[in-house]
JSON list of C-alpha atoms in Angstrom, two decimals:
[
{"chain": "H", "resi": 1, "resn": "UNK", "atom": "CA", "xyz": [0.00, 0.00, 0.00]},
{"chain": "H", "resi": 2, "resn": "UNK", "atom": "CA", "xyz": [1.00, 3.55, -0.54]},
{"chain": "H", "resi": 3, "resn": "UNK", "atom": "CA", "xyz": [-0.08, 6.77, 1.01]},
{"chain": "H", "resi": 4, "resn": "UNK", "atom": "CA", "xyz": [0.44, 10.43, 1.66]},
{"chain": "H", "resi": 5, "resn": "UNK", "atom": "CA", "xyz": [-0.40, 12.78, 4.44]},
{"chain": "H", "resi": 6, "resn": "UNK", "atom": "CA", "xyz": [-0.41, 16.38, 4.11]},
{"chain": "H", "resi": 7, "resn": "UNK", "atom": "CA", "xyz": [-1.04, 17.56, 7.88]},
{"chain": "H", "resi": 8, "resn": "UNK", "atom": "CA", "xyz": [-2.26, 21.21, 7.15]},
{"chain": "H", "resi": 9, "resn": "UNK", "atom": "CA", "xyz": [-5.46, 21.94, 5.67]},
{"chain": "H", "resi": 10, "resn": "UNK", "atom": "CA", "xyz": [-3.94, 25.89, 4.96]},
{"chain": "H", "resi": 11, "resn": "UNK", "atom": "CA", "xyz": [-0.90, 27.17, 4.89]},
{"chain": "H", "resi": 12, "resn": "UNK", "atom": "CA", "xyz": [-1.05, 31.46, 5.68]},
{"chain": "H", "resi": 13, "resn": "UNK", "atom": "CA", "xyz": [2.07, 33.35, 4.41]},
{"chain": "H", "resi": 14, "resn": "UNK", "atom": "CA", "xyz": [2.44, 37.16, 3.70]},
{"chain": "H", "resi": 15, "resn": "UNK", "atom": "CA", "xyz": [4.10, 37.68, 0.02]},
{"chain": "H", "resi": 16, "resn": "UNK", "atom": "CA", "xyz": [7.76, 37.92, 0.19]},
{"chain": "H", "resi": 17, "resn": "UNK", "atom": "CA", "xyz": [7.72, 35.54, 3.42]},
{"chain": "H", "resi": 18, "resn": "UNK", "atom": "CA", "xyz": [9.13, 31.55, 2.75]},
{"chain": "H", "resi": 19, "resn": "UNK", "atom": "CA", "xyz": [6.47, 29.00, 2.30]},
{"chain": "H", "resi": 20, "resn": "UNK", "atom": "CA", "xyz": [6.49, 25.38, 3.20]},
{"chain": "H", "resi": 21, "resn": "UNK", "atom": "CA", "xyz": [4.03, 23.31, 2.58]},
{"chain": "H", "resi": 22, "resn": "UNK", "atom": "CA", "xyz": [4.40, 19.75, 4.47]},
{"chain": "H", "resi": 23, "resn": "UNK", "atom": "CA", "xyz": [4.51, 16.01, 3.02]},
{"chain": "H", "resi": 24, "resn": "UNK", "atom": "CA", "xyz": [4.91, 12.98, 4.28]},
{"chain": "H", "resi": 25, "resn": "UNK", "atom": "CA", "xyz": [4.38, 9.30, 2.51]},
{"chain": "H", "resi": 26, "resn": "UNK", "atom": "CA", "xyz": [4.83, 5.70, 2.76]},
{"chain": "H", "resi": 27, "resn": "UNK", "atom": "CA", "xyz": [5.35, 3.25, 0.09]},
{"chain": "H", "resi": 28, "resn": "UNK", "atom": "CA", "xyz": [7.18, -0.58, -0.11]},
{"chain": "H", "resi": 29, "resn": "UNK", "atom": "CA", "xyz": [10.33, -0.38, -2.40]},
{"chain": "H", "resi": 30, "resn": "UNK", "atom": "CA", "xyz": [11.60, 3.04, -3.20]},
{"chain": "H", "resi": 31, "resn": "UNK", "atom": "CA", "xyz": [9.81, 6.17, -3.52]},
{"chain": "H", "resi": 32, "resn": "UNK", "atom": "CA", "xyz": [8.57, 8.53, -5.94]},
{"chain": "H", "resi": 33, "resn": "UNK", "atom": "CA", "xyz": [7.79, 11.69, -5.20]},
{"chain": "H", "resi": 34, "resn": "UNK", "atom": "CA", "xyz": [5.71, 14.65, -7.37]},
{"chain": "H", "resi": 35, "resn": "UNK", "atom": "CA", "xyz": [4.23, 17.97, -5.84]},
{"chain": "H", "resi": 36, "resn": "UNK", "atom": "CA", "xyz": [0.98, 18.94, -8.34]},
{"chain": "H", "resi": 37, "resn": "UNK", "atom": "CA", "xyz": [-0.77, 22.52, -7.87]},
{"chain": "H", "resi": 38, "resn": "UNK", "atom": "CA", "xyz": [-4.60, 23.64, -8.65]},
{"chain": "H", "resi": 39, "resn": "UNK", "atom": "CA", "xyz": [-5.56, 27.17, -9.56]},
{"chain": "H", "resi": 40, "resn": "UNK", "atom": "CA", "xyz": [-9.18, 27.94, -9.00]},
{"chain": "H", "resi": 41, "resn": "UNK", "atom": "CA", "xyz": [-11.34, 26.12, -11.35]},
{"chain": "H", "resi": 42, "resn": "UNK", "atom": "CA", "xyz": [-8.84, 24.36, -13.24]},
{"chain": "H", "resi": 43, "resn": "UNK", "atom": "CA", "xyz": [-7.11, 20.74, -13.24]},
{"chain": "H", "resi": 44, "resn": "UNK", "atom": "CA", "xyz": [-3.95, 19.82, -11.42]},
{"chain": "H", "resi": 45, "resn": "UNK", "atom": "CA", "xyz": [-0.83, 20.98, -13.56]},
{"chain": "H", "resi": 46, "resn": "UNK", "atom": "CA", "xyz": [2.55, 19.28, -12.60]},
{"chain": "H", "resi": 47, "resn": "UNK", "atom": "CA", "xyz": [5.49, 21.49, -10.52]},
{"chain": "H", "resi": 48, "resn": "UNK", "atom": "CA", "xyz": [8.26, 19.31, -9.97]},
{"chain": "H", "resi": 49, "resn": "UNK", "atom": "CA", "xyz": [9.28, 15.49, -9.03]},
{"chain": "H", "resi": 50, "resn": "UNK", "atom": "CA", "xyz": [11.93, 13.16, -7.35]},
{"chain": "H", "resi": 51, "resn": "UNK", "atom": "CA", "xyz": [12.86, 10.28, -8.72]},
{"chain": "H", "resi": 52, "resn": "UNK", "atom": "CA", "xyz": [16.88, 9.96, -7.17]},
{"chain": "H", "resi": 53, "resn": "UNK", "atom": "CA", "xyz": [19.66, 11.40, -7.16]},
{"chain": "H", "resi": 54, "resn": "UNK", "atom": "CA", "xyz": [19.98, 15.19, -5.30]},
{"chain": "H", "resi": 55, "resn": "UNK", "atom": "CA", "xyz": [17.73, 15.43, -2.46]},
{"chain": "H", "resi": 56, "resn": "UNK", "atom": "CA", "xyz": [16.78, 19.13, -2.93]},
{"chain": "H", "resi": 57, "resn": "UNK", "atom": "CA", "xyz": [14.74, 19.18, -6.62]},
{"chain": "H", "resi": 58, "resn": "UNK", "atom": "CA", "xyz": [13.58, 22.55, -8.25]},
{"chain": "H", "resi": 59, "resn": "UNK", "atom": "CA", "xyz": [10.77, 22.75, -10.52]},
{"chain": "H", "resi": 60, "resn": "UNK", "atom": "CA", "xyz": [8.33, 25.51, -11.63]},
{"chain": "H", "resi": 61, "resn": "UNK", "atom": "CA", "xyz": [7.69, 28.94, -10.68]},
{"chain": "H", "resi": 62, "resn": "UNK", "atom": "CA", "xyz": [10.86, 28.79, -8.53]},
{"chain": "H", "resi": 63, "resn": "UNK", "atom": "CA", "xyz": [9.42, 26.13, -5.99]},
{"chain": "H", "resi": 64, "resn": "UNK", "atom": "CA", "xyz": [11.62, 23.36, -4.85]},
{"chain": "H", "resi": 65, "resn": "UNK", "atom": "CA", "xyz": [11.40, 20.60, -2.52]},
{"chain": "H", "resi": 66, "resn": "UNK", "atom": "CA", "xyz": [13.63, 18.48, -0.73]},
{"chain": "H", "resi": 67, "resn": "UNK", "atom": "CA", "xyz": [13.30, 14.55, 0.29]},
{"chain": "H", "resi": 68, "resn": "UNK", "atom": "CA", "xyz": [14.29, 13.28, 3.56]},
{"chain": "H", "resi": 69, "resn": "UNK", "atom": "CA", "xyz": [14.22, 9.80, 3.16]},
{"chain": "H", "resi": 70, "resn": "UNK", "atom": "CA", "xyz": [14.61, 8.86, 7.49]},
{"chain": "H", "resi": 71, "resn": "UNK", "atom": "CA", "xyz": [11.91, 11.27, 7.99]},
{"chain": "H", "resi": 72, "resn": "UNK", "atom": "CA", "xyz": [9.69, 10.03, 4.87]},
{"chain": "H", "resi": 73, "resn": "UNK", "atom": "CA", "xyz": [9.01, 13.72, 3.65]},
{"chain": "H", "resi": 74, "resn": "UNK", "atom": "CA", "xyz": [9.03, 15.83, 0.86]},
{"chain": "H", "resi": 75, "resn": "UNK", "atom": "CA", "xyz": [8.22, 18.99, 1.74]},
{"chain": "H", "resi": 76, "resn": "UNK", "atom": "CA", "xyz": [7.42, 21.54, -0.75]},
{"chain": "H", "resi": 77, "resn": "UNK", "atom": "CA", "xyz": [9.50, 25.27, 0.06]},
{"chain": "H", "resi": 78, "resn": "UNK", "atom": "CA", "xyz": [9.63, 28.85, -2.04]},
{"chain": "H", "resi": 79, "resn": "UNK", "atom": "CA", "xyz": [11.98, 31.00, -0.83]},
{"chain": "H", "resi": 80, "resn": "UNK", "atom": "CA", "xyz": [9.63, 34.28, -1.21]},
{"chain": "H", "resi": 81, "resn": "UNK", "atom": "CA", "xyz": [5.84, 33.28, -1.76]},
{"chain": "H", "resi": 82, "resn": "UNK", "atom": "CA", "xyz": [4.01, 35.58, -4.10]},
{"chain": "H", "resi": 83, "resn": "UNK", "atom": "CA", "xyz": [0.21, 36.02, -3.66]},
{"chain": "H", "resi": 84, "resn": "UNK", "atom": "CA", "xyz": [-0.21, 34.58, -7.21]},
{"chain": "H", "resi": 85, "resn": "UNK", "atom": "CA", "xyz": [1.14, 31.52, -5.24]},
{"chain": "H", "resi": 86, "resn": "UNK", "atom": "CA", "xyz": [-2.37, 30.97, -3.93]},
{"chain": "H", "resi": 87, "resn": "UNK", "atom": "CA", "xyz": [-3.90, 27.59, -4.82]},
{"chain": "H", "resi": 88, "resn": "UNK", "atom": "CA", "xyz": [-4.09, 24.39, -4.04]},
{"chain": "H", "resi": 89, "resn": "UNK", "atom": "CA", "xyz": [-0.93, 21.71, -3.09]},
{"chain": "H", "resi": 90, "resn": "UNK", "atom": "CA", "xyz": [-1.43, 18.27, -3.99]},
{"chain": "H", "resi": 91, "resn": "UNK", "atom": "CA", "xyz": [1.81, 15.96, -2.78]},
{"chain": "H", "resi": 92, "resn": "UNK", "atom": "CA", "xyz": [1.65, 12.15, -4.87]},
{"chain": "H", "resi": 93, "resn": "UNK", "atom": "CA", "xyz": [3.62, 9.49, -4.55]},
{"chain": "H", "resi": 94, "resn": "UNK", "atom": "CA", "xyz": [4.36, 6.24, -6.98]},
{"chain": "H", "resi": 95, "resn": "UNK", "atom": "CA", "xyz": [5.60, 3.21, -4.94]},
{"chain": "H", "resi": 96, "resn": "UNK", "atom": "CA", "xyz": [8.07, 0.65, -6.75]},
{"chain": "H", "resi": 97, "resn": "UNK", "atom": "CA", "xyz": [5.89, -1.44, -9.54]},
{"chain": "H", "resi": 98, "resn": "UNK", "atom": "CA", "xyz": [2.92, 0.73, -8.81]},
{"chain": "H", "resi": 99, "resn": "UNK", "atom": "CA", "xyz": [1.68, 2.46, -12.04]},
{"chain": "H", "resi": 100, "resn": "UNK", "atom": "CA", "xyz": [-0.63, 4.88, -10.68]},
{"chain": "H", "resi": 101, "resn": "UNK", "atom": "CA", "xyz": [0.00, 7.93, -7.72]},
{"chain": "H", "resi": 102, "resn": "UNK", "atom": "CA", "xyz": [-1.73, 8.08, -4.30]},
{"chain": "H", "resi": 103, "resn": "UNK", "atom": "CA", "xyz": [-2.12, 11.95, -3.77]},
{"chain": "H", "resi": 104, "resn": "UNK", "atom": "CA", "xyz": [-2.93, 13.85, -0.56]},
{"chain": "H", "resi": 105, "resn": "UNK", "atom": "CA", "xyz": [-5.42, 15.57, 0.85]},
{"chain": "H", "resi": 106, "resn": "UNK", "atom": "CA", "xyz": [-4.34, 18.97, -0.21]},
{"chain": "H", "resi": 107, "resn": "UNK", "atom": "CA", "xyz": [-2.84, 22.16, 0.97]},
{"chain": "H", "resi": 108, "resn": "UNK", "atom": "CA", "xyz": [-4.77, 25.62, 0.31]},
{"chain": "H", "resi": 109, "resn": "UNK", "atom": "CA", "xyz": [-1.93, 28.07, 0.13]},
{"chain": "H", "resi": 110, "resn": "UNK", "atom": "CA", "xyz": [-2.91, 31.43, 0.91]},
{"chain": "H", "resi": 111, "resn": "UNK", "atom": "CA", "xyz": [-0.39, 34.17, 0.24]},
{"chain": "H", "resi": 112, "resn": "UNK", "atom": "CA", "xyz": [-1.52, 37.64, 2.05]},
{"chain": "H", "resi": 113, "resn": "UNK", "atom": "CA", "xyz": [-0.14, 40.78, 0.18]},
{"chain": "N", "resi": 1, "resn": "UNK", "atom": "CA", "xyz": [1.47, 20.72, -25.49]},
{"chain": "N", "resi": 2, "resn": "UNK", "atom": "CA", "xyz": [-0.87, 17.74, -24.35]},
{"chain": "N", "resi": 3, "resn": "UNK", "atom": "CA", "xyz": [-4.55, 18.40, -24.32]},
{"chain": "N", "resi": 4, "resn": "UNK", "atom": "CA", "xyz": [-6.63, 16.59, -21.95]},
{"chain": "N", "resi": 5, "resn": "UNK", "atom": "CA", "xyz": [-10.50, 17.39, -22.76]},
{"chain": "N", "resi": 6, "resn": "UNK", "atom": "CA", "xyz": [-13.45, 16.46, -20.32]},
{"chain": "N", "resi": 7, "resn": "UNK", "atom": "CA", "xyz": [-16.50, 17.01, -22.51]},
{"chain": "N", "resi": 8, "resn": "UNK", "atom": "CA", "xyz": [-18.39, 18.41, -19.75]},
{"chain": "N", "resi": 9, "resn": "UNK", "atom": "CA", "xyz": [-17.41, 21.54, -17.41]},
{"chain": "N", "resi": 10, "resn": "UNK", "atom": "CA", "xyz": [-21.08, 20.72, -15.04]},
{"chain": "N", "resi": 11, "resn": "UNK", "atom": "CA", "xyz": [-23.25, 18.33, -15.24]},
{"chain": "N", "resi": 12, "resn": "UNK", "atom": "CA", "xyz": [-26.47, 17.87, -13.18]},
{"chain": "N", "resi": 13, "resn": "UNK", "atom": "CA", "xyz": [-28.17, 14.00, -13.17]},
{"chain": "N", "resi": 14, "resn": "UNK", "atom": "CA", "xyz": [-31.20, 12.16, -11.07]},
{"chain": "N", "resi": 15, "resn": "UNK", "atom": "CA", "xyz": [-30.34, 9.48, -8.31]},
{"chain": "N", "resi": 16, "resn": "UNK", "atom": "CA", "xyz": [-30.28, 6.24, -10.89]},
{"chain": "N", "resi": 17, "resn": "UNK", "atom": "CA", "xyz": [-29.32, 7.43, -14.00]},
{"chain": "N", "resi": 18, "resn": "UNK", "atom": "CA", "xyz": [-26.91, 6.24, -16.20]},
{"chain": "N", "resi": 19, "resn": "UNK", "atom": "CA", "xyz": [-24.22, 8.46, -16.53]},
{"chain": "N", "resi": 20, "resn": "UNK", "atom": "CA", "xyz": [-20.95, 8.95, -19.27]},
{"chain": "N", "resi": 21, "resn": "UNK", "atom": "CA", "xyz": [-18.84, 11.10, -18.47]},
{"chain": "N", "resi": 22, "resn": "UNK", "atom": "CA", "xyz": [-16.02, 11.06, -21.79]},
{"chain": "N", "resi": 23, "resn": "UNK", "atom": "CA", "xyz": [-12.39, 12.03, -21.81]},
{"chain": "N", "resi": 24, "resn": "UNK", "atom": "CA", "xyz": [-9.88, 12.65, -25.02]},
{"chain": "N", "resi": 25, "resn": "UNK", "atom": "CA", "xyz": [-6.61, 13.16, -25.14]},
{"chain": "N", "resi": 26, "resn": "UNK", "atom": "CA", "xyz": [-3.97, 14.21, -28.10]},
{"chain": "N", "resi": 27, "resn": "UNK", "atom": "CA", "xyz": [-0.59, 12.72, -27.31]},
{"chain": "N", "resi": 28, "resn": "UNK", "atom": "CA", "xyz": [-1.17, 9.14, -28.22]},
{"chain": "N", "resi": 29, "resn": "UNK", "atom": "CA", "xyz": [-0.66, 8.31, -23.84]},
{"chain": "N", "resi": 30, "resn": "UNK", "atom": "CA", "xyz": [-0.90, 4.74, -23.53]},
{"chain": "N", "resi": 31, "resn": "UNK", "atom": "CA", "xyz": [-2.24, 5.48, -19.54]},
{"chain": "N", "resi": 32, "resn": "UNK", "atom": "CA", "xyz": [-5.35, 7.20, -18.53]},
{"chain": "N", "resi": 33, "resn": "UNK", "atom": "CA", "xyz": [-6.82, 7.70, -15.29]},
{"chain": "N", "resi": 34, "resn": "UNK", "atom": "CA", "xyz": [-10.04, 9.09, -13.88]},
{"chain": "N", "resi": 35, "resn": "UNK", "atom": "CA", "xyz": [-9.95, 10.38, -10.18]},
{"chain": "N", "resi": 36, "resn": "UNK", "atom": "CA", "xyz": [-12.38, 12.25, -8.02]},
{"chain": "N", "resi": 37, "resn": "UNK", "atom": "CA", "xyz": [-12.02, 15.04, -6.05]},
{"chain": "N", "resi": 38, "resn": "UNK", "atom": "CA", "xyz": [-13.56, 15.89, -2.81]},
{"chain": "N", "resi": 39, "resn": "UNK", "atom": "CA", "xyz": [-12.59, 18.39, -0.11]},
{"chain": "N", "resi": 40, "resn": "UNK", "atom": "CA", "xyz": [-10.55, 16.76, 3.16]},
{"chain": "N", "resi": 41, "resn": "UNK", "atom": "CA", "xyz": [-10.19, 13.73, 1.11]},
{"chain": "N", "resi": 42, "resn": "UNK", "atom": "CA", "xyz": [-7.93, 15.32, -2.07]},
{"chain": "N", "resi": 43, "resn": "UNK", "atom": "CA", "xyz": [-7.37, 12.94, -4.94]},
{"chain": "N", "resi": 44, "resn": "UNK", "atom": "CA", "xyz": [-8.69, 9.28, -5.01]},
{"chain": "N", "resi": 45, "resn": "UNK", "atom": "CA", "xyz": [-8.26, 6.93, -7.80]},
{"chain": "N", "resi": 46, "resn": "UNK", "atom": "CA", "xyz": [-11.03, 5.54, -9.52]},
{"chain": "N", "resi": 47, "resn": "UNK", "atom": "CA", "xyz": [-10.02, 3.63, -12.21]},
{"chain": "N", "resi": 48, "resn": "UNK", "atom": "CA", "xyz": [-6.93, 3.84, -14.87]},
{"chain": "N", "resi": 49, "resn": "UNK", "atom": "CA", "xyz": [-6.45, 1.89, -18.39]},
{"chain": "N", "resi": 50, "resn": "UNK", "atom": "CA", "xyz": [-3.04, 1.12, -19.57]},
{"chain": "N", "resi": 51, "resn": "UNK", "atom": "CA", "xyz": [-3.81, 0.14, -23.00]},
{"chain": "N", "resi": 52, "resn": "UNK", "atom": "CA", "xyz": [-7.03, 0.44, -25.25]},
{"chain": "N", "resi": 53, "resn": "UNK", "atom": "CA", "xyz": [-9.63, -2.64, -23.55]},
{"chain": "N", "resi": 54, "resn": "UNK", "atom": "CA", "xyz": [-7.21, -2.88, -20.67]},
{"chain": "N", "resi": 55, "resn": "UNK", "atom": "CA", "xyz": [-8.40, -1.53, -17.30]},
{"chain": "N", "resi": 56, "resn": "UNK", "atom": "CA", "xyz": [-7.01, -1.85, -13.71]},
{"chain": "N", "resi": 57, "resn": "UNK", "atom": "CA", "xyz": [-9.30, -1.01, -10.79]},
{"chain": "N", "resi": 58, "resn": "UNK", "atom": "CA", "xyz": [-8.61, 1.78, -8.66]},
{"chain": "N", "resi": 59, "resn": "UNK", "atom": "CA", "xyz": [-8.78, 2.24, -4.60]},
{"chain": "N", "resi": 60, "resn": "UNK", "atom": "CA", "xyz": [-12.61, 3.22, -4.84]},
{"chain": "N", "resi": 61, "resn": "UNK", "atom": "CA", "xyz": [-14.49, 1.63, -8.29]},
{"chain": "N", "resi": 62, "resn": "UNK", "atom": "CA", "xyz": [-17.27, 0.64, -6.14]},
{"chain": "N", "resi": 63, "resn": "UNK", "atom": "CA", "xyz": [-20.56, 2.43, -8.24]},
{"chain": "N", "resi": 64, "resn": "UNK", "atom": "CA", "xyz": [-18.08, 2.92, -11.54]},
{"chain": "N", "resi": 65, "resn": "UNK", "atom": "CA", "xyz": [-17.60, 1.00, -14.67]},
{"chain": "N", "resi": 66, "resn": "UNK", "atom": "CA", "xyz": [-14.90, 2.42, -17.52]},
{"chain": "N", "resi": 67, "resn": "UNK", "atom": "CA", "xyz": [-14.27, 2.14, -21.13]},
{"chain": "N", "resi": 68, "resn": "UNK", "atom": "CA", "xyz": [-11.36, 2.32, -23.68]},
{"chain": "N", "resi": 69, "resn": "UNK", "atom": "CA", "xyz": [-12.35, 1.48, -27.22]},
{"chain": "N", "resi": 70, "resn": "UNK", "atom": "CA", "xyz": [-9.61, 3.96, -28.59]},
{"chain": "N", "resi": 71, "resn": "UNK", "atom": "CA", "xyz": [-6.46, 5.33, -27.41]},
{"chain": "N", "resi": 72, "resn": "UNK", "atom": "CA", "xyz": [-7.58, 8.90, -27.44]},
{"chain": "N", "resi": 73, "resn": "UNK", "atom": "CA", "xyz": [-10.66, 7.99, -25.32]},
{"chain": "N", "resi": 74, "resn": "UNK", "atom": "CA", "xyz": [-11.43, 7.07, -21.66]},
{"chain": "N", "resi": 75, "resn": "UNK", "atom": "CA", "xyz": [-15.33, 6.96, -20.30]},
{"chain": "N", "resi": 76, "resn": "UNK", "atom": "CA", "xyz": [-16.18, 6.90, -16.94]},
{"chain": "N", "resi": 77, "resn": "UNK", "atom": "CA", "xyz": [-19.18, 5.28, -16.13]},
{"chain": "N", "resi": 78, "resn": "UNK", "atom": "CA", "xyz": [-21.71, 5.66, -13.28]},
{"chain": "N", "resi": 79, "resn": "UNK", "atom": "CA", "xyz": [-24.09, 2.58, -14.12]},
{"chain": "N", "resi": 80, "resn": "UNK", "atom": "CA", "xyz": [-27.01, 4.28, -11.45]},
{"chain": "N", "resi": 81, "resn": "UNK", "atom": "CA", "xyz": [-25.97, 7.32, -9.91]},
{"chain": "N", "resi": 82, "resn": "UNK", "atom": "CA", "xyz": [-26.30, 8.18, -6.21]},
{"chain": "N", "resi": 83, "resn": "UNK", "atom": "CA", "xyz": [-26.07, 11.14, -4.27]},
{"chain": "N", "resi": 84, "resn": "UNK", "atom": "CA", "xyz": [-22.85, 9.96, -2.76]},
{"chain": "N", "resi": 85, "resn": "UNK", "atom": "CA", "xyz": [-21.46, 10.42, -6.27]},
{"chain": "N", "resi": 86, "resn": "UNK", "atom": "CA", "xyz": [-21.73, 13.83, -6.54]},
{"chain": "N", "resi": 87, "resn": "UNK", "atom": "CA", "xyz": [-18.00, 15.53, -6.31]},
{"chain": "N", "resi": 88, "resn": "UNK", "atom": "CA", "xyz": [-15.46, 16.74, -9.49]},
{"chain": "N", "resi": 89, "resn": "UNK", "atom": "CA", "xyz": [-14.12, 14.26, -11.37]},
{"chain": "N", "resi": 90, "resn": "UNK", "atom": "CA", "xyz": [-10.30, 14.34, -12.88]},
{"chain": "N", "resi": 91, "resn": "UNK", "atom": "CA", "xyz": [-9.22, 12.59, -16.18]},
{"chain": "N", "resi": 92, "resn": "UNK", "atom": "CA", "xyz": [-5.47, 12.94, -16.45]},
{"chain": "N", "resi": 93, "resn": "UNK", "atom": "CA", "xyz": [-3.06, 10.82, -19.25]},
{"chain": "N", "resi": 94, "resn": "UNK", "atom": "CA", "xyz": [0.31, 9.77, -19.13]},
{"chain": "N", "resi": 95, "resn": "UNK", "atom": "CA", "xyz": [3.04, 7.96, -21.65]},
{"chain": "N", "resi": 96, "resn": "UNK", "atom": "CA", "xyz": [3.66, 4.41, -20.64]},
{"chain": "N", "resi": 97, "resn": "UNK", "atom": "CA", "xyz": [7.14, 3.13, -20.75]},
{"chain": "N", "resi": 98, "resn": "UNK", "atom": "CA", "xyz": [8.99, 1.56, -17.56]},
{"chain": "N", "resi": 99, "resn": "UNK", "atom": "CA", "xyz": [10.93, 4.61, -17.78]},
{"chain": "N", "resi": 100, "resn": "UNK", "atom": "CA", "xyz": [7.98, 7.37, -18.20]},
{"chain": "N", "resi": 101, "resn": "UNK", "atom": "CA", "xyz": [6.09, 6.40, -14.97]},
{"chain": "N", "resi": 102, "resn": "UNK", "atom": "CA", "xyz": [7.75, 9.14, -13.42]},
{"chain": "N", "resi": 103, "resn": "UNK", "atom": "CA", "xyz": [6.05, 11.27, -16.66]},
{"chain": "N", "resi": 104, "resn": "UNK", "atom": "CA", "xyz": [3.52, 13.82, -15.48]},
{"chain": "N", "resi": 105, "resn": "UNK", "atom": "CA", "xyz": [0.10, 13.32, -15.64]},
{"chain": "N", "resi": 106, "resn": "UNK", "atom": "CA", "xyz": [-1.61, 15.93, -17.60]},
{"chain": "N", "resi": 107, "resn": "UNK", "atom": "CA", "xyz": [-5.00, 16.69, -16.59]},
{"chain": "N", "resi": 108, "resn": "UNK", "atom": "CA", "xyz": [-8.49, 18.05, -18.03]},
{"chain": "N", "resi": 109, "resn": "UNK", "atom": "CA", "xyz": [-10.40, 20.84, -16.25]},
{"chain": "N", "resi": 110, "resn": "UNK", "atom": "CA", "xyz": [-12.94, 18.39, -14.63]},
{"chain": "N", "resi": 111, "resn": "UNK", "atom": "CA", "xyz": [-16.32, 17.90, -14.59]},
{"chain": "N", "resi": 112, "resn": "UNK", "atom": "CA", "xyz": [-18.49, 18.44, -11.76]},
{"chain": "N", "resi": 113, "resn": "UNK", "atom": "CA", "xyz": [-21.25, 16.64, -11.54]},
{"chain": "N", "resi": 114, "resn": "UNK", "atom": "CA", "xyz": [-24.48, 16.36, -8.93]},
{"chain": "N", "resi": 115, "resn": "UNK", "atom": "CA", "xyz": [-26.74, 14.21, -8.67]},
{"chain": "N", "resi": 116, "resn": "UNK", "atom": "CA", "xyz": [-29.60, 14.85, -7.21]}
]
C-alpha cells in the first residue's frame, strides 16, 4: 500500500515571506515523489518530481522541494511566496511497480499581500 | 502541449441514472486515469487503463464501470448514480514506458457533476 499525508489543511504566508508546505508518505520499495498545484477552477498541472539522485529538486515557478528519506518527507519550500502563489498543493507518490500515484489531501496556500 | 478534454465543465443527473462522463486526449498516452475530487479527502483513484480494452481497478471503483475502445478515449461510467457520487471528477493521461512512470500526468479541467 502507498499513502500520503499532508497535515495542514492551509498554509497562511504574507508575500515575500518563505512557504512550506508539508509532506509525508509511505510506500514498499523506493519512492517517488511529485508535488501537483490547482488554480481555482482548473485541473492539477505538474510542478516538480523526485525520482533519485539530489535530495533538494527545483521545478516551476521557482518552488523546490527536498526529500528526507529517514523522515519520509518531501516537503514543498519557495523562498519568497508571491500572492499569485495561492492555490491548491497536492503531494503524490508512486511506490516501486505501482503504475498509478496516491495523492494527498491537499494544501490551500494562501499568500496575504 | 498535451490536451486533456473532459466534454463536460457541469453536469447535473437524477439518483439512478446512467451516466458517461467522456475524456480525449492528443498525445497518443498509452495510460489514462479518472480520479475524483472531494474536499478533506484530495485525490482518489477511480479507475486507470493502460492500453485500449485494458483496465485496472482503482482504490474506490465501487458504483463505476470504464471504457477504452480507442487510445484517445477514456469513459467513466456511473451505471445508477447516487447522491454519494456527486464531487469533481479528474481525467489525467500519461506515456507508458517503464521509464515514463515518473512522466507527469496531464490533466483536463474536470467535470463536476451532482446528482440529485
Amino acid at each position: 500500500a502507498q499513502s500520503v499525508a499532508q497535515p495542514e489543511d492551509q498554509v497562511n504566508v504574507a508575500e515575500g515571506n518563505p512557504l512550506t508546505v508539508k509532506c509525508t508518505y509511505s510506500v514498499s520499495g523506493n519512492p517517488y515523489l511529485f508535488w501537483y498545484v490547482q488554480y481555482p477552477n482548473r485541473g492539477l498541472q505538474f510542478l516538480l518530481k523526485y525520482i533519485t539522485g539530489d535530495n533538494l529538486v527545483k521545478g516551476s515557478y521557482g518552488f523546490e522541494a527536498e526529500f528526507n528519506k529517514s523522515q519520509t518527507s518531501f516537503h514543498l519550500k519557495k523562498p519568497s511566496a508571491l500572492v499569485s502563489d495561492s492555490a491548491l498543493y497536492f503531494c503524490a507518490v508512486r511506490g516501486t511497480g505501482r503504475r498509478a500515484l496516491t495523492f494527498g489531501s491537499g494544501t490551500r496556500l494562501q499568500v496575504q499581500p | 502541449d498535451v490536451k486533456v478534454t473532459q466534454s463536460s465543465r457541469y453536469l447535473v443527473k437524477r439518483t439512478g441514472e446512467k451516466v458517461f462522463l467522456e475524456c480525449v486526449q492528443d498525445m497518443d498516452h498509452e495510460n489514462m486515469f479518472w480520479y475524483r475530487q472531494d474536499p478533506g479527502l484530495g485525490l482518489r483513484l477511480i479507475y486507470f487503463s493502460y492500453d485500449v480494452k485494458m483496465k485496472e481497478k482503482g482504490d474506490i471503483p465501487e458504483g463505476y464501470s470504464v471504457s477504452r475502445e480507442k487510445k484517445e478515449r477514456f469513459s467513466l461510467i456511473l451505471e445508477s448514480a447516487s447522491t454519494n457520487q456527486t464531487s469533481m471528477y479528474l481525467c489525467a493521461s500519461r506515456k507508458d514506458r517503464v521509464s515514463s512512470y515518473n512522466s507527469p500526468l496531464h490533466f483536463g479541467n474536470g467535470t463536476r457533476l451532482t446528482v440529485t
